[in-house]
mmCIF file of C-alpha atoms in Angstrom:
data_model
loop_
_atom_site.group_PDB
_atom_site.id
_atom_site.type_symbol
_atom_site.label_atom_id
_atom_site.label_comp_id
_atom_site.label_asym_id
_atom_site.label_seq_id
_atom_site.Cartn_x
_atom_site.Cartn_y
_atom_site.Cartn_z
ATOM 1 C CA MET A 8 98.627 -66.042 5.205
ATOM 2 C CA ALA A 9 97.734 -69.739 5.162
ATOM 3 C CA LYS A 10 99.426 -72.214 7.487
ATOM 4 C CA GLY A 11 101.568 -74.930 6.021
ATOM 5 C CA HIS A 12 99.738 -77.695 7.884
ATOM 6 C CA THR A 13 96.838 -78.066 10.254
ATOM 7 C CA THR A 14 96.866 -80.142 13.425
ATOM 8 C CA VAL A 15 94.200 -81.251 15.845
ATOM 9 C CA SER A 16 95.324 -78.646 18.371
ATOM 10 C CA ASP A 17 94.300 -75.876 15.950
ATOM 11 C CA PHE A 18 90.625 -76.660 16.610
ATOM 12 C CA ALA A 19 88.612 -75.936 19.740
ATOM 13 C CA VAL A 20 87.588 -79.089 21.570
ATOM 14 C CA ALA A 21 84.874 -79.295 24.199
ATOM 15 C CA PRO A 22 86.016 -80.248 27.707
ATOM 16 C CA ARG A 23 85.736 -83.866 28.700
ATOM 17 C CA ARG A 24 82.632 -85.077 30.472
ATOM 18 C CA SER A 25 83.034 -86.322 33.988
ATOM 19 C CA ARG A 26 83.064 -90.104 34.036
ATOM 20 C CA PRO A 27 80.779 -92.206 36.206
ATOM 21 C CA VAL A 28 82.273 -93.633 39.419
ATOM 22 C CA GLU A 29 82.705 -97.170 37.999
ATOM 23 C CA GLN A 30 84.841 -96.075 35.061
ATOM 24 C CA SER A 31 86.932 -93.628 37.077
ATOM 25 C CA VAL A 32 87.872 -96.413 39.533
ATOM 26 C CA THR A 33 88.751 -98.939 36.832
ATOM 27 C CA GLN A 34 90.815 -96.579 34.637
ATOM 28 C CA PRO A 35 92.891 -94.268 36.853
ATOM 29 C CA THR A 36 96.139 -95.016 35.023
ATOM 30 C CA SER A 37 94.823 -93.892 31.627
ATOM 31 C CA GLU A 38 93.846 -90.479 33.041
ATOM 32 C CA THR A 39 97.285 -89.914 34.590
ATOM 33 C CA ASN A 40 98.968 -90.964 31.359
ATOM 34 C CA ALA A 41 96.681 -88.651 29.387
ATOM 35 C CA ALA A 42 97.979 -85.681 31.369
ATOM 36 C CA GLU A 43 101.530 -86.544 30.332
ATOM 37 C CA LEU A 44 100.688 -86.877 26.608
ATOM 38 C CA PRO A 45 101.160 -83.944 24.229
ATOM 39 C CA THR A 46 98.031 -81.885 23.502
ATOM 40 C CA GLU A 47 97.682 -83.286 19.979
ATOM 41 C CA LEU A 48 97.406 -86.854 21.235
ATOM 42 C CA ARG A 49 95.084 -85.917 24.093
ATOM 43 C CA ASN A 50 92.726 -84.110 21.699
ATOM 44 C CA ALA A 51 92.720 -87.084 19.350
ATOM 45 C CA ASP A 52 91.883 -89.409 22.273
ATOM 46 C CA GLN A 53 89.065 -87.080 23.321
ATOM 47 C CA ALA A 54 87.565 -87.209 19.845
ATOM 48 C CA GLN A 55 87.677 -91.027 19.893
ATOM 49 C CA ASP A 56 86.200 -91.228 23.397
ATOM 50 C CA ALA A 57 83.378 -88.869 22.438
ATOM 51 C CA ALA A 58 82.473 -91.146 19.526
ATOM 52 C CA LEU A 59 82.008 -94.182 21.800
ATOM 53 C CA PRO A 60 78.427 -94.804 22.991
ATOM 54 C CA ARG A 61 77.937 -94.301 26.700
ATOM 55 C CA ALA A 62 74.840 -95.942 28.076
ATOM 56 C CA GLU A 63 75.470 -94.793 31.644
ATOM 57 C CA VAL A 64 75.870 -91.115 30.690
ATOM 58 C CA ASP A 65 72.762 -91.019 28.489
ATOM 59 C CA LYS A 66 70.420 -92.041 31.322
ATOM 60 C CA PRO A 67 68.445 -89.077 32.726
ATOM 61 C CA VAL A 68 69.616 -88.086 36.176
ATOM 62 C CA SER A 69 67.290 -85.369 37.442
ATOM 63 C CA ARG A 70 63.513 -84.971 37.435
ATOM 64 C CA LEU A 71 63.821 -81.765 35.401
ATOM 65 C CA ILE A 72 65.200 -83.677 32.442
ATOM 66 C CA ALA A 73 62.690 -86.528 32.695
ATOM 67 C CA PRO A 74 59.326 -85.041 33.760
ATOM 68 C CA THR A 75 56.418 -87.149 34.855
ATOM 69 C CA GLU A 76 54.080 -88.783 32.372
ATOM 70 C CA GLU A 77 51.405 -86.195 33.185
ATOM 71 C CA ALA A 78 53.762 -83.287 32.458
ATOM 72 C CA ARG A 79 54.843 -84.883 29.155
ATOM 73 C CA ARG A 80 51.226 -85.390 28.129
ATOM 74 C CA GLU A 81 50.339 -81.783 29.026
ATOM 75 C CA ARG A 82 53.324 -80.408 27.078
ATOM 76 C CA ALA A 83 52.448 -82.547 24.048
ATOM 77 C CA THR A 84 48.844 -81.334 24.176
ATOM 78 C CA THR A 85 49.823 -77.655 24.321
ATOM 79 C CA ARG A 86 52.285 -78.105 21.456
ATOM 80 C CA ALA A 87 49.628 -79.834 19.356
ATOM 81 C CA LEU A 88 47.153 -77.020 20.037
ATOM 82 C CA GLN A 89 49.728 -74.382 19.104
ATOM 83 C CA ARG A 90 50.527 -76.218 15.863
ATOM 84 C CA GLU A 91 46.832 -76.475 15.045
ATOM 85 C CA ASP A 92 46.299 -72.746 15.686
ATOM 86 C CA SER A 93 49.288 -71.878 13.507
ATOM 87 C CA ARG A 94 48.055 -74.140 10.729
ATOM 88 C CA ILE A 95 44.585 -72.554 10.798
ATOM 89 C CA ARG A 96 46.027 -69.004 10.794
ATOM 90 C CA LEU A 97 48.284 -69.831 7.853
ATOM 91 C CA ARG A 98 45.375 -71.350 5.925
ATOM 92 C CA ASP A 99 43.233 -68.251 6.561
ATOM 93 C CA LEU A 100 46.039 -65.937 5.432
ATOM 94 C CA LYS A 101 46.465 -67.912 2.212
ATOM 95 C CA ARG A 102 42.722 -67.799 1.530
ATOM 96 C CA ALA A 103 42.585 -64.038 2.133
ATOM 97 C CA ARG A 104 45.540 -63.471 -0.179
ATOM 98 C CA ASP A 105 43.960 -65.618 -2.890
ATOM 99 C CA ARG A 106 40.678 -63.734 -2.545
ATOM 100 C CA GLU A 107 42.407 -60.388 -3.076
ATOM 101 C CA SER A 108 44.422 -61.353 -6.110
ATOM 102 C CA LYS A 109 44.258 -63.346 -9.300
ATOM 103 C CA HIS A 110 41.056 -62.303 -10.957
ATOM 104 C CA TYR A 111 42.249 -62.313 -14.519
ATOM 105 C CA VAL A 112 40.774 -60.371 -17.403
ATOM 106 C CA ASN A 113 41.708 -61.501 -20.865
ATOM 107 C CA CYS A 114 41.660 -58.760 -23.480
ATOM 108 C CA PRO A 115 43.144 -58.824 -26.970
ATOM 109 C CA LEU A 116 45.250 -55.793 -27.932
ATOM 110 C CA ASP A 117 46.257 -54.685 -31.388
ATOM 111 C CA TYR A 118 49.961 -54.671 -32.219
ATOM 112 C CA ASP A 119 50.475 -50.890 -31.847
ATOM 113 C CA THR A 120 48.781 -50.734 -28.428
ATOM 114 C CA LYS A 121 50.790 -53.694 -27.199
ATOM 115 C CA THR A 122 54.109 -52.173 -28.315
ATOM 116 C CA ARG A 123 53.217 -48.830 -26.689
ATOM 117 C CA LEU A 124 52.350 -50.669 -23.480
ATOM 118 C CA GLN A 125 55.643 -52.591 -23.573
ATOM 119 C CA LYS A 126 57.603 -49.386 -24.207
ATOM 120 C CA ALA A 127 55.875 -47.579 -21.318
ATOM 121 C CA ALA A 128 56.527 -50.509 -18.987
ATOM 122 C CA LEU A 129 60.196 -50.678 -19.972
ATOM 123 C CA GLU A 130 60.829 -46.909 -19.696
ATOM 124 C CA ASN A 131 59.063 -46.588 -16.331
ATOM 125 C CA ASP A 132 60.402 -49.882 -14.949
ATOM 126 C CA VAL A 133 56.868 -51.052 -14.179
ATOM 127 C CA LYS A 134 55.078 -54.233 -15.185
ATOM 128 C CA MET A 135 52.533 -54.049 -17.958
ATOM 129 C CA THR A 136 49.842 -55.468 -15.679
ATOM 130 C CA VAL A 137 50.361 -52.585 -13.225
ATOM 131 C CA ILE A 138 49.870 -50.053 -16.028
ATOM 132 C CA MET A 139 46.747 -51.839 -17.252
ATOM 133 C CA LYS A 140 45.303 -52.046 -13.736
ATOM 134 C CA ALA A 141 45.922 -48.308 -13.183
ATOM 135 C CA ALA A 142 44.328 -47.473 -16.543
ATOM 136 C CA ILE A 143 41.257 -49.581 -15.753
ATOM 137 C CA ASP A 144 40.938 -48.000 -12.297
ATOM 138 C CA GLN A 145 41.198 -44.519 -13.798
ATOM 139 C CA PHE A 146 38.569 -45.294 -16.422
ATOM 140 C CA LEU A 147 36.155 -46.690 -13.820
ATOM 141 C CA LYS A 148 36.644 -43.662 -11.504
ATOM 142 C CA ASP A 149 36.101 -41.222 -14.371
ATOM 143 C CA ASN A 150 32.841 -42.918 -15.301
ATOM 144 C CA GLY A 151 31.515 -43.126 -11.748
ATOM 145 C CA TYR A 152 32.116 -46.774 -10.973
#
């Protein structure tokens, strides 16, 4: 169910921004001609117009968009404090995790014990280290440790 060809009108295009007063006075004929053009040409013109830099449109208009220097400094300070708190919490979590794990014990096993351990791990779908840890825990509990 694919179309034979794709045109610009097949895609959603954002509505045009309102132009500043200077440009709307100098270019009234292009806007009236744009209404008479087919939708494919109008959408192509919109894409080209959107690509052009607009210095007048990019300037902040309201005080909500451009807060005072004091408000910017306060916001930057709170963001920095939040980042610092997050960084410290993450570091503490990593240290706690490292403290709980990775205390290795190296023990040589004979060939028969190793093959039995591998077979048990494969049949029970468990890692060999889990079996060894459970066996060590059981031995320590049985002997009062």
